[in-house]
Short mmCIF file of C-alpha atoms in Angstrom, two decimals:
data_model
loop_
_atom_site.label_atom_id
_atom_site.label_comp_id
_atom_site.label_asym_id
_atom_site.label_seq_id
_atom_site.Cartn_x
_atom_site.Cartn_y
_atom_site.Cartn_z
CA UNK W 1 134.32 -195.01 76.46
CA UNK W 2 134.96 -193.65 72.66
CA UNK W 3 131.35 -194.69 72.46
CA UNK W 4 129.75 -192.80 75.04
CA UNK W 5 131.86 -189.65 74.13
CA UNK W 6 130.40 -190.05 70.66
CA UNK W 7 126.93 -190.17 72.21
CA UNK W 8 127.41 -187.36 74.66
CA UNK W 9 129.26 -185.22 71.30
CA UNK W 10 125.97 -186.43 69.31
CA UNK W 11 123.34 -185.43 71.88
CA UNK W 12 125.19 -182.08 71.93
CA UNK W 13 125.04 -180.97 68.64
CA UNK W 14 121.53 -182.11 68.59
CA UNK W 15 120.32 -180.35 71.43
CA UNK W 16 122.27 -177.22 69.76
CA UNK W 17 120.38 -177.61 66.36
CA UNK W 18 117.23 -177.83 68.24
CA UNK W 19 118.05 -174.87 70.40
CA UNK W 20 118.88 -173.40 66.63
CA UNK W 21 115.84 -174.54 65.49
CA UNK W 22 113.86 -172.91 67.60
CA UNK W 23 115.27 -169.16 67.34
CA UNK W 24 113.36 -166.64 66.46
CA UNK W 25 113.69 -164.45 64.11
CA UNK W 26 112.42 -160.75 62.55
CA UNK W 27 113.14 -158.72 59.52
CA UNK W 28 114.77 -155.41 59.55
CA UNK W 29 115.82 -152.97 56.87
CA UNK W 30 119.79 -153.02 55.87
CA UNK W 31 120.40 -149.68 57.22
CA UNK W 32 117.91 -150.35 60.27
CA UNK W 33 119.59 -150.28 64.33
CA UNK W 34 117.36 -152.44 65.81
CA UNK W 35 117.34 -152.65 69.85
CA UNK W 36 116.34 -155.00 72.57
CA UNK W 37 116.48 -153.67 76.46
CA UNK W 38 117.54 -156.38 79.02
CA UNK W 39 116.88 -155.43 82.20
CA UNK W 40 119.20 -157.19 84.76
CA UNK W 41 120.29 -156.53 88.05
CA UNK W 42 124.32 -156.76 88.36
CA UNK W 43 127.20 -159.81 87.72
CA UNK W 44 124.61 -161.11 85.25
CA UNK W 45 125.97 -162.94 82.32
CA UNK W 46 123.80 -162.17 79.08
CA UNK W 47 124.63 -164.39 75.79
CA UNK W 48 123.31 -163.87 72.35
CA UNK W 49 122.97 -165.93 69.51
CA UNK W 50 122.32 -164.58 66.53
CA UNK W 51 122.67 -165.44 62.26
CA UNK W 52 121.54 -163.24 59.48
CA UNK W 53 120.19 -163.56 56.39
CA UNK W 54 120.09 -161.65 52.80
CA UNK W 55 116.42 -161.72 51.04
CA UNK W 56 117.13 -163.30 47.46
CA UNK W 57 114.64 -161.52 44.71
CA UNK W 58 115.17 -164.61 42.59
CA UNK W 59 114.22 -167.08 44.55
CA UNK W 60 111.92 -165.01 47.12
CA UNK W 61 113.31 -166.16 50.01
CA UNK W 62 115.78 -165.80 52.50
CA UNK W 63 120.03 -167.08 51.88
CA UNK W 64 123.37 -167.24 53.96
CA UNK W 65 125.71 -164.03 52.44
CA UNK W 66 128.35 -164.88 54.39
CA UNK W 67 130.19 -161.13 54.12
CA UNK W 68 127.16 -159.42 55.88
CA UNK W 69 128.59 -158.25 58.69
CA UNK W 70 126.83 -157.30 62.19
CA UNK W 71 127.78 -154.37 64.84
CA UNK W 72 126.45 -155.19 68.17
CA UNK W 73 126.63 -152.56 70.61
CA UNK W 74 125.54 -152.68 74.30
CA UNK W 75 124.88 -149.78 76.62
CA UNK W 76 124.58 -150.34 80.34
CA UNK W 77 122.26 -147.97 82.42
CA UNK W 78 124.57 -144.78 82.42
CA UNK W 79 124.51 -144.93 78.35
CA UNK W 80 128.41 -145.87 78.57
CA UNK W 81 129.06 -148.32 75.25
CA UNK W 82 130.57 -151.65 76.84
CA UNK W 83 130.65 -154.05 73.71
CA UNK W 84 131.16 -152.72 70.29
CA UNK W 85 132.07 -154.90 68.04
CA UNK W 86 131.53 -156.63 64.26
CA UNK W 87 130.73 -159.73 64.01
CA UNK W 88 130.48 -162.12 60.71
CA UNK W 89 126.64 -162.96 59.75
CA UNK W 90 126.57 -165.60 61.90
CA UNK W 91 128.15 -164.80 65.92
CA UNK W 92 127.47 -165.17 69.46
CA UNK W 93 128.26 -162.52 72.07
CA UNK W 94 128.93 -162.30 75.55
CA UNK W 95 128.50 -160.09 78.23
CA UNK W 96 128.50 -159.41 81.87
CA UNK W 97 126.57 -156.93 83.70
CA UNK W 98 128.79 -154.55 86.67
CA UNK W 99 125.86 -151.92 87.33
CA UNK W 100 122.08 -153.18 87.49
CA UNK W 101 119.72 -151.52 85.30
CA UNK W 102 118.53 -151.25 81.76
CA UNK W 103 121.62 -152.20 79.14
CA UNK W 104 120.57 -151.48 75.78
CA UNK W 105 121.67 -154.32 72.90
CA UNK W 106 121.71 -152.98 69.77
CA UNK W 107 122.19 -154.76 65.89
CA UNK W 108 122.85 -153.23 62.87
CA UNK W 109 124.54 -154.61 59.88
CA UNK W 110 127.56 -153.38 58.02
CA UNK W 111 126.49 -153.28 54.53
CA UNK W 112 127.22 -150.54 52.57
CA UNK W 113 124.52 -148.44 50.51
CA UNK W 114 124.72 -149.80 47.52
CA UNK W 115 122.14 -152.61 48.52
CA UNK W 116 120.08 -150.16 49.82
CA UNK W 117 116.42 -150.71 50.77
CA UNK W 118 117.05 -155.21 50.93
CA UNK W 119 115.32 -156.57 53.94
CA UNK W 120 117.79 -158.82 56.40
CA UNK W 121 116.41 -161.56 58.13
CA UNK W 122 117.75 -161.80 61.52
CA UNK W 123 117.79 -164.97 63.91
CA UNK W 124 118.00 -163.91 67.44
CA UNK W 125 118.31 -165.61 70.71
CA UNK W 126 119.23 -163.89 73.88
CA UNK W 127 119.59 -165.27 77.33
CA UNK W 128 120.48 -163.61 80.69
CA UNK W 129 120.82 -165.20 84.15
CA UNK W 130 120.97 -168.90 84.46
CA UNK W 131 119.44 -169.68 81.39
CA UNK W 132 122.84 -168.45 80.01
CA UNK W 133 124.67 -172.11 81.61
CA UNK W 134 125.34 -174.88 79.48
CA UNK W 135 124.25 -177.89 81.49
CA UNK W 136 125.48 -180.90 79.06
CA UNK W 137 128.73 -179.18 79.71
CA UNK W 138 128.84 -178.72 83.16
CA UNK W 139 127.01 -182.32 83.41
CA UNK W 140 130.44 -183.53 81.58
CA UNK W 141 133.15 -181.73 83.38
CA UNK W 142 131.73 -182.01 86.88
CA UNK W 143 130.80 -185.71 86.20
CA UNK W 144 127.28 -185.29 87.66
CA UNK W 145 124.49 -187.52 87.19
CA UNK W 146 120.93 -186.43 86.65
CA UNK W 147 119.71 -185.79 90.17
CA UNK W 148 122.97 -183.76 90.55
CA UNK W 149 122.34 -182.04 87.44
CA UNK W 150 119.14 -180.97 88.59
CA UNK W 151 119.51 -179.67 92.23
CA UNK W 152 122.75 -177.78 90.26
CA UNK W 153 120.31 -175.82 88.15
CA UNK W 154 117.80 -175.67 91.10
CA UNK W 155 121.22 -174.13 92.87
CA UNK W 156 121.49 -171.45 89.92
CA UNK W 157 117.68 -170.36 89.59
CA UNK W 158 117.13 -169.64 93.30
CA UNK W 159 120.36 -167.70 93.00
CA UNK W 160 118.96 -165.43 90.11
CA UNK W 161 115.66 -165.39 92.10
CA UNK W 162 117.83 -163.82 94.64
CA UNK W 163 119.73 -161.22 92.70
CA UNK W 164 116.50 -160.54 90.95
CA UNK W 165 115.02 -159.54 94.92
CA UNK W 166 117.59 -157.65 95.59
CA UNK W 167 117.69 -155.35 92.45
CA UNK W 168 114.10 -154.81 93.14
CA UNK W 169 115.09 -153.28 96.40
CA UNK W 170 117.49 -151.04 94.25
CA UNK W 171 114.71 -149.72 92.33
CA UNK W 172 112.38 -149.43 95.23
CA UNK W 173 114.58 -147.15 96.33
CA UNK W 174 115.32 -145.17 93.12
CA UNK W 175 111.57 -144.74 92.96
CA UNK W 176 110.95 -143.57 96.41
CA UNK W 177 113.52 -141.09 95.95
CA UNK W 178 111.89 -140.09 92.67
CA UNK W 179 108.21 -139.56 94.55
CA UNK W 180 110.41 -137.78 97.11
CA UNK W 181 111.58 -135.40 94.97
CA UNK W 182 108.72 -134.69 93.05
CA UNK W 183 107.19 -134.37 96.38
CA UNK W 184 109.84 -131.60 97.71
CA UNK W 185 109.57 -129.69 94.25
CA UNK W 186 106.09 -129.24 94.18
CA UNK W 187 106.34 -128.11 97.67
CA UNK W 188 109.14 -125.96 96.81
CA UNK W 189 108.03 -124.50 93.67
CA UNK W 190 104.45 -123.60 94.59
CA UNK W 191 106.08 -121.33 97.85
CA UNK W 192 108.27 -119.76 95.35
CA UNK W 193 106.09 -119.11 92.76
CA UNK W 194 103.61 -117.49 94.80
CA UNK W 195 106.11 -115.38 96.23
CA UNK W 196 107.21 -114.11 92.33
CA UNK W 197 103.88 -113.52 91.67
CA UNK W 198 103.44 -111.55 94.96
CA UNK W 199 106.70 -109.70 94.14
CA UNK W 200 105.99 -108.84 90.80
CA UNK W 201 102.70 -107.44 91.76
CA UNK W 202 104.22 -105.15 94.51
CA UNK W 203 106.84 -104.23 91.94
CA UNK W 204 104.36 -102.89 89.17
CA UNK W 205 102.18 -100.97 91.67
CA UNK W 206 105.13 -99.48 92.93
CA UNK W 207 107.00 -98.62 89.63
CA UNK W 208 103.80 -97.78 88.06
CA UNK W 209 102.74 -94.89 91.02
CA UNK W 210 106.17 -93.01 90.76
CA UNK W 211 105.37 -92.95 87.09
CA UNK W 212 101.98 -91.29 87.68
CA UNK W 213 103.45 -89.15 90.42
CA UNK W 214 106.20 -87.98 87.87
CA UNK W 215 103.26 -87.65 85.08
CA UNK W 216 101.86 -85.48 88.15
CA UNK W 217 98.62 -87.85 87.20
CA UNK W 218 98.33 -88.74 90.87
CA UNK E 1 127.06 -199.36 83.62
CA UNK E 2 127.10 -198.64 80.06
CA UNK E 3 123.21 -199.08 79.76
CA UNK E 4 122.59 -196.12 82.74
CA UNK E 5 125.40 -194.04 81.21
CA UNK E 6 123.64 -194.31 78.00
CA UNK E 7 120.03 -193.75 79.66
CA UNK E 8 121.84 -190.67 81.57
CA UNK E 9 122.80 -188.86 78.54
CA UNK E 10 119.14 -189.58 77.04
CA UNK E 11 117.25 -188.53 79.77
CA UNK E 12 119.91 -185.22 80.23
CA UNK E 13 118.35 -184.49 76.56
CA UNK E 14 115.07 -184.78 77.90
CA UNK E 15 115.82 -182.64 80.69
CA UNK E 16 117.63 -179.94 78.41
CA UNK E 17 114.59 -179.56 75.95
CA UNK E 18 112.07 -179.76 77.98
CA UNK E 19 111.03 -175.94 77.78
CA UNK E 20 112.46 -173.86 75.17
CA UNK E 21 112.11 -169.70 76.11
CA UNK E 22 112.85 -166.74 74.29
CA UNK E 23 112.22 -163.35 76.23
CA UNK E 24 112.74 -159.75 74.42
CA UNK E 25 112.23 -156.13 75.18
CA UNK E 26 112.06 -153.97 72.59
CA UNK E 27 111.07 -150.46 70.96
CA UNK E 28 107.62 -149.94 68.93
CA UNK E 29 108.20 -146.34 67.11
CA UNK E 30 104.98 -144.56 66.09
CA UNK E 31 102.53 -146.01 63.32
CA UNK E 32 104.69 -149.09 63.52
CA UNK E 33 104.20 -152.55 63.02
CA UNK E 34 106.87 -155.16 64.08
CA UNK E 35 106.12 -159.02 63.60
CA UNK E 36 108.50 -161.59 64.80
CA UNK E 37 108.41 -165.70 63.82
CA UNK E 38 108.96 -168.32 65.14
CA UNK E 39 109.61 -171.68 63.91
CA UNK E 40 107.49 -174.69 65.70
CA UNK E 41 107.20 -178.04 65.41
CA UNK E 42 103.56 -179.44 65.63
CA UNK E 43 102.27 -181.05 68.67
CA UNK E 44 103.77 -178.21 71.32
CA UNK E 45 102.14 -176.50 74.41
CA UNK E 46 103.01 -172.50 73.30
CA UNK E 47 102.30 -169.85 75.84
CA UNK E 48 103.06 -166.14 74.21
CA UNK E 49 102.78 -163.29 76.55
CA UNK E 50 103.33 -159.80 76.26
CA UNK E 51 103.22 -156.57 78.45
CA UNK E 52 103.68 -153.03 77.25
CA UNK E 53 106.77 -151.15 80.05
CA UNK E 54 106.51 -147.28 78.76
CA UNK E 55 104.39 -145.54 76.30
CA UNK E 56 101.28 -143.35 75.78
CA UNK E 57 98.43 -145.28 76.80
CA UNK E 58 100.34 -148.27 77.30
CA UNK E 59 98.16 -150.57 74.54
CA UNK E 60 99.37 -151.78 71.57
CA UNK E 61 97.72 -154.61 68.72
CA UNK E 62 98.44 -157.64 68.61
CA UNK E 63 98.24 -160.62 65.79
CA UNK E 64 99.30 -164.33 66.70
CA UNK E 65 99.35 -166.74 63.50
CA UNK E 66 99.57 -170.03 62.15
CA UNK E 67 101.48 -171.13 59.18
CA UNK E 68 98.78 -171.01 57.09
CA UNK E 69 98.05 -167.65 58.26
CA UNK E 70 94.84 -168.42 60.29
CA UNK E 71 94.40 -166.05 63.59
CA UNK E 72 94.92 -167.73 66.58
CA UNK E 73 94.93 -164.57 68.48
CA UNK E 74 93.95 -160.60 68.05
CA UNK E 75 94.07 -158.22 70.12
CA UNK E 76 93.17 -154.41 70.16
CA UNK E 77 94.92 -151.82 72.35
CA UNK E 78 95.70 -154.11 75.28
CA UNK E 79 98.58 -153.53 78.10
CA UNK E 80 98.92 -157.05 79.20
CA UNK E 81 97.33 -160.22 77.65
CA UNK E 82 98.73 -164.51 77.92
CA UNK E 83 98.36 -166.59 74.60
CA UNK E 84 98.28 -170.23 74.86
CA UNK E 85 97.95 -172.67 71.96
CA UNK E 86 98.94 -176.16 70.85
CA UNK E 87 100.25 -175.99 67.98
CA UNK E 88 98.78 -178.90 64.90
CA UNK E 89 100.78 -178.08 62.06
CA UNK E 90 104.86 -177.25 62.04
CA UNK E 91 106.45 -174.10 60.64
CA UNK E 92 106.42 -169.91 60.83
CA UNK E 93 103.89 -169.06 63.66
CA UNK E 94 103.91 -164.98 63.21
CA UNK E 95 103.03 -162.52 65.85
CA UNK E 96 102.69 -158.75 64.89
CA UNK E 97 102.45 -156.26 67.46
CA UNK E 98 100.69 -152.61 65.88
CA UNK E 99 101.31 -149.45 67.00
CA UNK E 100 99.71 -147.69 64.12
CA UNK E 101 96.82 -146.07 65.58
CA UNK E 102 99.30 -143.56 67.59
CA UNK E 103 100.76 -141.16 66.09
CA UNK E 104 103.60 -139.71 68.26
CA UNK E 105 103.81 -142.21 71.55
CA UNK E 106 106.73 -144.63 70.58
CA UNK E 107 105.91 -147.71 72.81
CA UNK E 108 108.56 -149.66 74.65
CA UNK E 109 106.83 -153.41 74.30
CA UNK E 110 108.01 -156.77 76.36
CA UNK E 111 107.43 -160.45 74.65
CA UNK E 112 108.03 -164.19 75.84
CA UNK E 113 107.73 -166.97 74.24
CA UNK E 114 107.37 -170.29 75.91
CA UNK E 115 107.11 -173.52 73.71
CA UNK E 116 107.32 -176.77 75.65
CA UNK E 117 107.21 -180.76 74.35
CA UNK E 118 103.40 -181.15 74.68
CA UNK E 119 104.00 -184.80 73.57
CA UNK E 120 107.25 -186.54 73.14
CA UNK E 121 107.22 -187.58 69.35
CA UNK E 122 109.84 -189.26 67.18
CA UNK E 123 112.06 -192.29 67.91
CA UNK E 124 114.39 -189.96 69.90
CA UNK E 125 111.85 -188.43 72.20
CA UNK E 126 110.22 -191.75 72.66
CA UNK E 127 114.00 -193.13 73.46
CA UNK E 128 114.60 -190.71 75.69
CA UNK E 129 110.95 -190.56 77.57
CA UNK E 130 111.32 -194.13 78.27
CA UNK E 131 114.73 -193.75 79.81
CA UNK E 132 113.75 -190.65 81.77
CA UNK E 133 110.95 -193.04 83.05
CA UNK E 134 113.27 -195.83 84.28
CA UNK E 135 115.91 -192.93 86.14
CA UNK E 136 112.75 -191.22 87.86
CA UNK E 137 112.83 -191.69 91.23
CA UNK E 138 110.73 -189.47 94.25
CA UNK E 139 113.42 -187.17 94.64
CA UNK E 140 113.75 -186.77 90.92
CA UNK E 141 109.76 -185.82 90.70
CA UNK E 142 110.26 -183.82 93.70
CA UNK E 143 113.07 -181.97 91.83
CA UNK E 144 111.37 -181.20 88.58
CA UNK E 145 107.95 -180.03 90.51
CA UNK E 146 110.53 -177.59 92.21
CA UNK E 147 112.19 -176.32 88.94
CA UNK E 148 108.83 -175.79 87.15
CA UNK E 149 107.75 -173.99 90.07
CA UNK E 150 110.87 -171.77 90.42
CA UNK E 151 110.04 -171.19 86.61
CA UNK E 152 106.98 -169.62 87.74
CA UNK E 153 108.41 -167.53 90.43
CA UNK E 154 110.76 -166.33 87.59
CA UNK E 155 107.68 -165.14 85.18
CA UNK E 156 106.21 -163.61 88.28
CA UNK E 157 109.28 -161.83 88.84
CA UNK E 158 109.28 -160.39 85.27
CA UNK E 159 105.93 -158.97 85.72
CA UNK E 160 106.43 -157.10 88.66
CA UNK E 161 109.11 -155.97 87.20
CA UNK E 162 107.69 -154.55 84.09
CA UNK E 163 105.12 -153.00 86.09
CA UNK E 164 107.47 -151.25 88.52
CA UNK E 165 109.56 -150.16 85.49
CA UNK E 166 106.20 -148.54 84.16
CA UNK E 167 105.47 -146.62 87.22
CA UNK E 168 108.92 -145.30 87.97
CA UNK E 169 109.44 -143.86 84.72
CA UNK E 170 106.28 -142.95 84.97
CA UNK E 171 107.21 -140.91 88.38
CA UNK E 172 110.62 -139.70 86.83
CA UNK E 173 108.54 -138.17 84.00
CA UNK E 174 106.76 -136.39 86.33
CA UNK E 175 109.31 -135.15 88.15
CA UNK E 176 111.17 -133.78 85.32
CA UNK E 177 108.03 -132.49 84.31
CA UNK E 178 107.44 -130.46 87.70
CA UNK E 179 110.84 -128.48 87.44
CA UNK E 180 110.31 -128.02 83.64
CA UNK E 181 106.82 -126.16 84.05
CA UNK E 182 107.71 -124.77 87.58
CA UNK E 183 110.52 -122.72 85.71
CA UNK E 184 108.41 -121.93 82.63
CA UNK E 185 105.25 -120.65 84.61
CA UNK E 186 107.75 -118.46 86.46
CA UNK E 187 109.51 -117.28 83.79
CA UNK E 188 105.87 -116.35 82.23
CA UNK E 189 104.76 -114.38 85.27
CA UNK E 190 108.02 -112.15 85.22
CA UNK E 191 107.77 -111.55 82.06
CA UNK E 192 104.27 -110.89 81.57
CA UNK E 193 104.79 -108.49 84.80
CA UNK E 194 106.91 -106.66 82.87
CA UNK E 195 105.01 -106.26 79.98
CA UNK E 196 102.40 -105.07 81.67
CA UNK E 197 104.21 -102.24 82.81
CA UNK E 198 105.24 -101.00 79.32
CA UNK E 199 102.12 -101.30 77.77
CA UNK E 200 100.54 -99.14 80.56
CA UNK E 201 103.54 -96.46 80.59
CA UNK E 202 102.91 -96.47 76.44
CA UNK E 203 99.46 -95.48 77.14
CA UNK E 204 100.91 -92.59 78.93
CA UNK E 205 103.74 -91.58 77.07
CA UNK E 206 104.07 -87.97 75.86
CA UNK E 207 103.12 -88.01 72.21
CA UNK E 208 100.03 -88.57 73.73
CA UNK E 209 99.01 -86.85 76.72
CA UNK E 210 98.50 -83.90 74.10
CA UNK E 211 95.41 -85.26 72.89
CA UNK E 212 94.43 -87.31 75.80
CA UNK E 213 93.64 -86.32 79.50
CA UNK E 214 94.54 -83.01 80.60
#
């Protein structure tokens, strides 16, 4: 038993520092808000991973500065901030989505001005959906075996597949409403227009022949 | 029972990083050039896609490269384009997305990267390949044929996705843009109206009906 736990502990943190591994990463200025749009429909857990980096002029390359700190921010749709928070240089955060639509994740680090104009290297990794469950976990707790494991995560992408149908119909329907309304102010607009343009015709020629009947012009 | 509990766990690794994906939305300001890495062992199956969701002609540039900065991929003021390459050498694969040749249309851009175990290398993958092989059973095939498939149904998703999100902002543009001009083109003809008027009663005024007319 202690040896299997070992294994399963082992496998873990190796499937962890290959998940690591393979993060990618970008460069952004110390003062730079960078942002990433994740567009989910709603009760849609998103995770990010991330770890950032100081560029080192003496050795040219990138180094852990462990009192970098990172603000992560996340809009939902209505542009209502739910997560703001620093993090250390190295963090993981968590959210879930209530409304579906566009939420808004936005980095920027801490530093103050003084280091002004050193480029951060930034190691991102964000998942939404069911790419957000930890299967080795769930494998463990639920005591599945492989087959089990499987049909589980089968389970959990039909069931994004799902929510993912239904939020199109959401913005089906935002977009036939759009077309709709465009549709009812052109109509709308032209009618009224032309009637301005009609009454500020009638207007002048009427103004404009009492004042050439006062002139005595006329 | 230890032996299948070990061969569980092994092939669970297997299982787990079989596929690894990283999808991101992001924001491409004017005369901008953004390049993101990633860090890839040799021997893997890499498909790199990218779309472009909201912005002026909806194109952008794109550069995929290898480690030792050979182009793998270039593209020129394309909406929508698939990469796929095997990589032969490990480290920084760079792509660099270009939105310098517009000068005001900030360019909202969508990228995936998909990088699967082409080959299973190393005493661990060959460990773990072996006891996948042993544990595979119909069902088991049947099952993995399903979750590769759902995996497509997923990208599809995506896409259809990023192409409704371009035409309804697209429409809600427009609309905004209807009311906006509507108001302005009626505010011009008032106003214009009314100028009219003035300049035609200056013309008449009595300074100079002295000189003028009779």
């Amino acid at each position: 038993i202690e040896t299997d736990k070992v294994m399963v502990r082992g496998v873990f943190v190796l499937f962890s520092l290959l998940v690591g591994a393979n993060a990618l990463y970008f460069h952004i200025a110390e003062t730079e808000k960078k942002c990433f749009i994740e567009e989910i429909p709603d009760e849609t857990m998103v995770i990010g991973n991330y770890k950032v980096q100081l560029h080192d002029p003496n050795t040219n390359g990138y180094a852990d500065y462990p009192s970098i700190g990172m603000h992560v921010e996340v809009k939902d749709p209505e542009e209502k901030v739910i997560l703001s928070k620093l993090y250390l240089s190295e963090g993981r955060f968590t959210f879930t989505s209530h409304t579906p639509g566009e939420h808004t994740i936005c980095l920027y680090s801490n530093s103050s001005s003084w280091f002004a104009g050193a480029q951060l290297r930034v190691h991102l990794d964000i998942q939404a959906g069911e790419h957000t469950q930890d299967y080795v976990q769930i494998a463990q707790k639920d005591k599945l075996n492989e087959l089990q494991l499987r049909i589980r995560q089968l389970l959990d992408q039909v069931d994004q597949i799902q929510k993912e149908q239904n939020y199109q119909r959401y913005r089906e329907e935002r977009f036939r409403q759009t077309s709709e309304s465009t549709n009812q102010r052109v109509l709308w607009w032209s009618i009224g227009q032309t009637l301005v343009l009609v009454a500020t015709g009638a207007w002048q020629m009427r103004h404009l022949k009492g004042f050439f009947e006062a002139k005595k012009l006329v | 029972l230890k032996m299948t509990r070990l061969s569980t766990i092994a092939a669970l690794a297997a299982l787990l990083t079989g596929v690894a994906a990283i999808e991101l939305t992001f924001e491409l300001p004017d005369n901008a050039n953004q390049c993101f890495y990633e860090e890839i062992k040799s021997g893997e199956d890499v498909l790199f896609e990218f779309q472009v969701v909201t912005g002026g002609q909806y194109d952008v540039d794109l550069t995929v490269e290898d480690p030792h900065g050979k182009i793998l991929y270039k593209g020129q003021k394309k909406q929508y384009d698939s990469v796929n390459f095997k990589t032969d050498s490990p480290g920084e694969y760079k792509a660099c997305f270009s939105n310098e040749f517009s000068t005001f249309s900030h360019k909202v851009v969508y990228m995936d990267w998909q990088i699967g175990d082409g080959n299973h290398s190393g005493p661990k993958g060959a460990a773990a390949a072996q006891a996948h092989a042993q544990a595979t059973s119909t069902l088991d095939t049947l099952a993995t044929s399903i979750g590769d498939k759902l995996r497509v149904v997923d990208d599809y998703q995506t896409h259809h996705r990023l192409r409704e999100a371009t035409g309804r902002k697209r429409a809600e543009e427009l609309n905004e843009r209807v009311l906006i001009w509507s108001l302005g083109q009626t505010a011009v003809v008032i106003i214009i109206g009314i100028l009219e008027v003035c300049l035609l009663r200056s013309f008449f005024s009595d300074k100079r009906s002295r000189y003028g007319g009779y």
